[in-house]
Amino acid sequence: MDTPTPDLPHLTTALGAVCDRLPASAWEQPSPCEGWTARDVLRHVVDTERDFLDQRGVPLPAVDLDADPAVAWRTHAAALTRALADPAVAGLEYDGHFGRTTVGDTVLRFYGFDLVVHRWDIATAAGLDERLTDAELAFAEACAAGFGEALHAEGICRPGVTAPAGADRQTRLLALLGRTPPH
């Protein structure tokens, strides 16, 4: 990928900033992810990251997303960042969906994509207007292109929708990912 990849602390901090902005009542609001509340989206992010690392012998501590999701996210993000700061963890090789790769690369390119997109999902559930930076948009676009047809596989993204004429870059990306921004 020639596009600069945001680092993990940037991605986790940006999601944490959205979590910190959500009032307690917003966590139960429906998200753009069909059938999921904002809390469900965050639970998905935490659980999939924990499961991925646990399958590779790198367990992360459980967090309580029901008590205070923002605190739980910060705790999880700190543990994730610490784990990936270890070169033995980040450099751990395995055979992934797209071939031989490392844990660090997968966390940044697949789970990092999740952090960008699901940050928007969580914000949108709360009625917040979350704007992705140009670097985040370029990163998410490159990830989506790299996933190929797998992007719209079951459990990844819904089929794309048509972006409105004259839509901005973020709206076009979200449409590709099967999301319709609120008006």
PDB file of C-alpha atoms in Angstrom:
ATOM      1  CA  MET A   1       0.000   0.000   0.000  1.00  0.00           C
ATOM      2  CA  ASP A   2       1.613   3.280  -1.095  1.00  0.00           C
ATOM      3  CA  THR A   3      -0.806   5.348   0.967  1.00  0.00           C
ATOM      4  CA  PRO A   4       0.641   6.367   4.344  1.00  0.00           C
ATOM      5  CA  THR A   5      -0.886   4.237   7.072  1.00  0.00           C
ATOM      6  CA  PRO A   6      -1.977   6.035  10.235  1.00  0.00           C
ATOM      7  CA  ASP A   7      -0.294   4.588  13.284  1.00  0.00           C
ATOM      8  CA  LEU A   8      -2.210   2.571  15.857  1.00  0.00           C
ATOM      9  CA  PRO A   9      -2.117   5.238  18.599  1.00  0.00           C
ATOM     10  CA  HIS A  10      -3.667   7.765  16.181  1.00  0.00           C
ATOM     11  CA  LEU A  11      -6.461   5.363  15.259  1.00  0.00           C
ATOM     12  CA  THR A  12      -7.243   4.295  18.821  1.00  0.00           C
ATOM     13  CA  THR A  13      -7.097   7.871  20.113  1.00  0.00           C
ATOM     14  CA  ALA A  14      -9.458   9.106  17.397  1.00  0.00           C
ATOM     15  CA  LEU A  15     -12.000   6.410  18.277  1.00  0.00           C
ATOM     16  CA  GLY A  16     -11.533   7.219  21.958  1.00  0.00           C
ATOM     17  CA  ALA A  17     -12.290  10.884  21.290  1.00  0.00           C
ATOM     18  CA  VAL A  18     -15.618   9.888  19.717  1.00  0.00           C
ATOM     19  CA  CYS A  19     -16.394   7.546  22.619  1.00  0.00           C
ATOM     20  CA  ASP A  20     -15.697  10.384  25.063  1.00  0.00           C
ATOM     21  CA  ARG A  21     -18.192  12.627  23.225  1.00  0.00           C
ATOM     22  CA  LEU A  22     -21.098  10.184  23.454  1.00  0.00           C
ATOM     23  CA  PRO A  23     -23.644  10.796  26.194  1.00  0.00           C
ATOM     24  CA  ALA A  24     -24.603   7.657  28.132  1.00  0.00           C
ATOM     25  CA  SER A  25     -27.974   7.437  26.356  1.00  0.00           C
ATOM     26  CA  ALA A  26     -26.365   7.392  22.896  1.00  0.00           C
ATOM     27  CA  TRP A  27     -24.736   4.009  23.423  1.00  0.00           C
ATOM     28  CA  GLU A  28     -28.098   2.305  22.922  1.00  0.00           C
ATOM     29  CA  GLN A  29     -28.960   4.214  19.733  1.00  0.00           C
ATOM     30  CA  PRO A  30     -29.047   2.283  16.449  1.00  0.00           C
ATOM     31  CA  SER A  31     -25.923   2.559  14.346  1.00  0.00           C
ATOM     32  CA  PRO A  32     -25.548   2.408  10.552  1.00  0.00           C
ATOM     33  CA  CYS A  33     -24.580  -1.264  11.088  1.00  0.00           C
ATOM     34  CA  GLU A  34     -27.939  -2.982  10.751  1.00  0.00           C
ATOM     35  CA  GLY A  35     -29.187  -4.421  14.042  1.00  0.00           C
ATOM     36  CA  TRP A  36     -26.345  -2.947  16.103  1.00  0.00           C
ATOM     37  CA  THR A  37     -26.346  -0.109  18.602  1.00  0.00           C
ATOM     38  CA  ALA A  38     -23.328   2.142  19.097  1.00  0.00           C
ATOM     39  CA  ARG A  39     -22.321  -0.108  22.027  1.00  0.00           C
ATOM     40  CA  ASP A  40     -22.635  -3.195  19.810  1.00  0.00           C
ATOM     41  CA  VAL A  41     -20.284  -1.631  17.255  1.00  0.00           C
ATOM     42  CA  LEU A  42     -17.689  -0.888  19.924  1.00  0.00           C
ATOM     43  CA  ARG A  43     -18.129  -4.398  21.352  1.00  0.00           C
ATOM     44  CA  HIS A  44     -17.506  -5.796  17.850  1.00  0.00           C
ATOM     45  CA  VAL A  45     -14.289  -3.766  17.531  1.00  0.00           C
ATOM     46  CA  VAL A  46     -12.993  -4.872  20.937  1.00  0.00           C
ATOM     47  CA  ASP A  47     -14.047  -8.515  20.582  1.00  0.00           C
ATOM     48  CA  THR A  48     -12.617  -9.004  17.093  1.00  0.00           C
ATOM     49  CA  GLU A  49      -9.280  -7.451  18.060  1.00  0.00           C
ATOM     50  CA  ARG A  50      -9.115  -9.544  21.240  1.00  0.00           C
ATOM     51  CA  ASP A  51     -10.065 -12.730  19.374  1.00  0.00           C
ATOM     52  CA  PHE A  52      -7.513 -12.112  16.629  1.00  0.00           C
ATOM     53  CA  LEU A  53      -4.673 -11.605  19.095  1.00  0.00           C
ATOM     54  CA  ASP A  54      -5.797 -14.420  21.392  1.00  0.00           C
ATOM     55  CA  GLN A  55      -5.703 -16.849  18.438  1.00  0.00           C
ATOM     56  CA  ARG A  56      -2.046 -15.912  18.057  1.00  0.00           C
ATOM     57  CA  GLY A  57      -1.181 -16.406  21.724  1.00  0.00           C
ATOM     58  CA  VAL A  58      -1.421 -12.737  22.714  1.00  0.00           C
ATOM     59  CA  PRO A  59      -4.339 -12.440  25.137  1.00  0.00           C
ATOM     60  CA  LEU A  60      -5.652  -8.978  25.993  1.00  0.00           C
ATOM     61  CA  PRO A  61      -7.569  -8.325  29.208  1.00  0.00           C
ATOM     62  CA  ALA A  62     -11.350  -8.273  29.076  1.00  0.00           C
ATOM     63  CA  VAL A  63     -13.063  -4.911  29.490  1.00  0.00           C
ATOM     64  CA  ASP A  64     -16.569  -4.048  30.695  1.00  0.00           C
ATOM     65  CA  LEU A  65     -18.319  -2.273  27.839  1.00  0.00           C
ATOM     66  CA  ASP A  66     -21.588  -2.217  29.754  1.00  0.00           C
ATOM     67  CA  ALA A  67     -20.353  -0.036  32.627  1.00  0.00           C
ATOM     68  CA  ASP A  68     -18.586   2.788  30.775  1.00  0.00           C
ATOM     69  CA  PRO A  69     -17.790   2.174  27.104  1.00  0.00           C
ATOM     70  CA  ALA A  70     -15.370   5.106  26.835  1.00  0.00           C
ATOM     71  CA  VAL A  71     -13.291   3.906  29.793  1.00  0.00           C
ATOM     72  CA  ALA A  72     -13.450   0.336  28.499  1.00  0.00           C
ATOM     73  CA  TRP A  73     -12.212   1.505  25.089  1.00  0.00           C
ATOM     74  CA  ARG A  74      -9.285   3.431  26.579  1.00  0.00           C
ATOM     75  CA  THR A  75      -8.303   0.379  28.659  1.00  0.00           C
ATOM     76  CA  HIS A  76      -8.529  -1.935  25.661  1.00  0.00           C
ATOM     77  CA  ALA A  77      -6.708   0.497  23.351  1.00  0.00           C
ATOM     78  CA  ALA A  78      -3.839   0.863  25.832  1.00  0.00           C
ATOM     79  CA  ALA A  79      -3.466  -2.925  26.080  1.00  0.00           C
ATOM     80  CA  LEU A  80      -3.625  -3.296  22.295  1.00  0.00           C
ATOM     81  CA  THR A  81      -1.017  -0.580  21.779  1.00  0.00           C
ATOM     82  CA  ARG A  82       1.295  -2.119  24.409  1.00  0.00           C
ATOM     83  CA  ALA A  83       0.982  -5.544  22.795  1.00  0.00           C
ATOM     84  CA  LEU A  84       1.762  -4.217  19.304  1.00  0.00           C
ATOM     85  CA  ALA A  85       4.719  -2.182  20.599  1.00  0.00           C
ATOM     86  CA  ASP A  86       6.477  -5.514  21.222  1.00  0.00           C
ATOM     87  CA  PRO A  87       8.368  -6.340  18.004  1.00  0.00           C
ATOM     88  CA  ALA A  88       7.900 -10.058  18.690  1.00  0.00           C
ATOM     89  CA  VAL A  89       4.114  -9.583  18.640  1.00  0.00           C
ATOM     90  CA  ALA A  90       3.942  -7.098  15.758  1.00  0.00           C
ATOM     91  CA  GLY A  91       6.343  -9.199  13.673  1.00  0.00           C
ATOM     92  CA  LEU A  92       4.646 -12.534  14.357  1.00  0.00           C
ATOM     93  CA  GLU A  93       3.983 -14.101  10.956  1.00  0.00           C
ATOM     94  CA  TYR A  94       0.969 -16.179   9.993  1.00  0.00           C
ATOM     95  CA  ASP A  95      -0.960 -17.169   6.868  1.00  0.00           C
ATOM     96  CA  GLY A  96      -3.821 -14.698   6.457  1.00  0.00           C
ATOM     97  CA  HIS A  97      -6.719 -14.372   4.035  1.00  0.00           C
ATOM     98  CA  PHE A  98      -4.481 -12.548   1.541  1.00  0.00           C
ATOM     99  CA  GLY A  99      -1.334 -14.620   2.128  1.00  0.00           C
ATOM    100  CA  ARG A 100       1.616 -14.526   4.506  1.00  0.00           C
ATOM    101  CA  THR A 101       1.542 -11.457   6.750  1.00  0.00           C
ATOM    102  CA  THR A 102       2.276 -10.267  10.270  1.00  0.00           C
ATOM    103  CA  VAL A 103       0.104  -9.518  13.258  1.00  0.00           C
ATOM    104  CA  GLY A 104       1.170  -5.866  13.159  1.00  0.00           C
ATOM    105  CA  ASP A 105       0.291  -5.480   9.503  1.00  0.00           C
ATOM    106  CA  THR A 106      -3.116  -7.080   9.990  1.00  0.00           C
ATOM    107  CA  VAL A 107      -3.940  -4.929  12.996  1.00  0.00           C
ATOM    108  CA  LEU A 108      -3.087  -1.778  11.058  1.00  0.00           C
ATOM    109  CA  ARG A 109      -4.567  -2.656   7.673  1.00  0.00           C
ATOM    110  CA  PHE A 110      -7.654  -4.661   8.601  1.00  0.00           C
ATOM    111  CA  TYR A 111      -8.487  -3.700  12.174  1.00  0.00           C
ATOM    112  CA  GLY A 112      -7.231  -0.161  11.514  1.00  0.00           C
ATOM    113  CA  PHE A 113      -9.757   0.072   8.690  1.00  0.00           C
ATOM    114  CA  ASP A 114     -12.394  -1.024  11.214  1.00  0.00           C
ATOM    115  CA  LEU A 115     -11.261   1.695  13.630  1.00  0.00           C
ATOM    116  CA  VAL A 116     -11.757   4.398  11.011  1.00  0.00           C
ATOM    117  CA  VAL A 117     -15.083   3.181   9.633  1.00  0.00           C
ATOM    118  CA  HIS A 118     -16.637   2.111  12.927  1.00  0.00           C
ATOM    119  CA  ARG A 119     -15.615   5.419  14.502  1.00  0.00           C
ATOM    120  CA  TRP A 120     -17.942   7.048  11.984  1.00  0.00           C
ATOM    121  CA  ASP A 121     -20.640   4.443  12.727  1.00  0.00           C
ATOM    122  CA  ILE A 122     -20.505   5.108  16.472  1.00  0.00           C
ATOM    123  CA  ALA A 123     -20.526   8.883  16.014  1.00  0.00           C
ATOM    124  CA  THR A 124     -23.433   8.665  13.582  1.00  0.00           C
ATOM    125  CA  ALA A 125     -25.466   6.589  16.050  1.00  0.00           C
ATOM    126  CA  ALA A 126     -25.149   9.494  18.480  1.00  0.00           C
ATOM    127  CA  GLY A 127     -26.010  12.111  15.866  1.00  0.00           C
ATOM    128  CA  LEU A 128     -22.443  13.445  15.738  1.00  0.00           C
ATOM    129  CA  ASP A 129     -20.944  14.679  12.465  1.00  0.00           C
ATOM    130  CA  GLU A 130     -17.632  12.809  12.391  1.00  0.00           C
ATOM    131  CA  ARG A 131     -15.299  14.010   9.662  1.00  0.00           C
ATOM    132  CA  LEU A 132     -12.460  11.754   8.591  1.00  0.00           C
ATOM    133  CA  THR A 133      -9.156  13.390   7.697  1.00  0.00           C
ATOM    134  CA  ASP A 134      -7.766  13.240   4.170  1.00  0.00           C
ATOM    135  CA  ALA A 135      -5.119  10.786   5.407  1.00  0.00           C
ATOM    136  CA  GLU A 136      -7.782   8.567   7.007  1.00  0.00           C
ATOM    137  CA  LEU A 137      -9.880   8.685   3.833  1.00  0.00           C
ATOM    138  CA  ALA A 138      -6.871   7.748   1.685  1.00  0.00           C
ATOM    139  CA  PHE A 139      -6.039   4.918   4.081  1.00  0.00           C
ATOM    140  CA  ALA A 140      -9.612   3.561   4.132  1.00  0.00           C
ATOM    141  CA  GLU A 141      -9.897   3.869   0.326  1.00  0.00           C
ATOM    142  CA  ALA A 142      -6.642   1.957  -0.134  1.00  0.00           C
ATOM    143  CA  CYS A 143      -7.721  -0.730   2.332  1.00  0.00           C
ATOM    144  CA  ALA A 144     -11.104  -1.119   0.626  1.00  0.00           C
ATOM    145  CA  ALA A 145      -9.431  -1.425  -2.778  1.00  0.00           C
ATOM    146  CA  GLY A 146      -6.981  -3.973  -1.372  1.00  0.00           C
ATOM    147  CA  PHE A 147      -9.780  -6.133   0.013  1.00  0.00           C
ATOM    148  CA  GLY A 148     -11.211  -6.539  -3.494  1.00  0.00           C
ATOM    149  CA  GLU A 149     -14.420  -8.560  -3.624  1.00  0.00           C
ATOM    150  CA  ALA A 150     -13.870  -9.640  -0.007  1.00  0.00           C
ATOM    151  CA  LEU A 151     -14.920  -6.097   1.018  1.00  0.00           C
ATOM    152  CA  HIS A 152     -18.553  -7.031   0.505  1.00  0.00           C
ATOM    153  CA  ALA A 153     -18.326 -10.566   1.897  1.00  0.00           C
ATOM    154  CA  GLU A 154     -20.716 -11.594   4.663  1.00  0.00           C
ATOM    155  CA  GLY A 155     -19.824  -9.802   7.897  1.00  0.00           C
ATOM    156  CA  ILE A 156     -17.539  -7.180   6.312  1.00  0.00           C
ATOM    157  CA  CYS A 157     -19.455  -4.411   4.497  1.00  0.00           C
ATOM    158  CA  ARG A 158     -22.888  -4.348   2.948  1.00  0.00           C
ATOM    159  CA  PRO A 159     -23.001  -3.884  -0.813  1.00  0.00           C
ATOM    160  CA  GLY A 160     -22.220  -0.357  -1.890  1.00  0.00           C
ATOM    161  CA  VAL A 161     -24.918   2.228  -2.420  1.00  0.00           C
ATOM    162  CA  THR A 162     -25.018   5.099  -4.885  1.00  0.00           C
ATOM    163  CA  ALA A 163     -23.547   8.313  -3.543  1.00  0.00           C
ATOM    164  CA  PRO A 164     -25.537  11.460  -4.289  1.00  0.00           C
ATOM    165  CA  ALA A 165     -24.379  13.540  -7.249  1.00  0.00           C
ATOM    166  CA  GLY A 166     -21.623  15.925  -6.192  1.00  0.00           C
ATOM    167  CA  ALA A 167     -20.971  13.996  -2.950  1.00  0.00           C
ATOM    168  CA  ASP A 168     -17.769  14.744  -1.083  1.00  0.00           C
ATOM    169  CA  ARG A 169     -14.976  12.189  -0.747  1.00  0.00           C
ATOM    170  CA  GLN A 170     -16.121  10.926   2.642  1.00  0.00           C
ATOM    171  CA  THR A 171     -19.694  10.378   1.441  1.00  0.00           C
ATOM    172  CA  ARG A 172     -18.415   8.510  -1.634  1.00  0.00           C
ATOM    173  CA  LEU A 173     -16.261   6.241   0.542  1.00  0.00           C
ATOM    174  CA  LEU A 174     -19.120   5.568   2.942  1.00  0.00           C
ATOM    175  CA  ALA A 175     -21.407   4.735   0.004  1.00  0.00           C
ATOM    176  CA  LEU A 176     -18.833   2.247  -1.278  1.00  0.00           C
ATOM    177  CA  LEU A 177     -18.974   0.650   2.189  1.00  0.00           C
ATOM    178  CA  GLY A 178     -22.774   0.394   2.093  1.00  0.00           C
ATOM    179  CA  ARG A 179     -23.428   3.361   4.355  1.00  0.00           C
ATOM    180  CA  THR A 180     -25.726   6.286   3.692  1.00  0.00           C
ATOM    181  CA  PRO A 181     -24.723   9.380   5.665  1.00  0.00           C
ATOM    182  CA  PRO A 182     -27.576  11.164   7.442  1.00  0.00           C
ATOM    183  CA  HIS A 183     -28.785  14.391   5.827  1.00  0.00           C
TER     184      HIS A 183
END
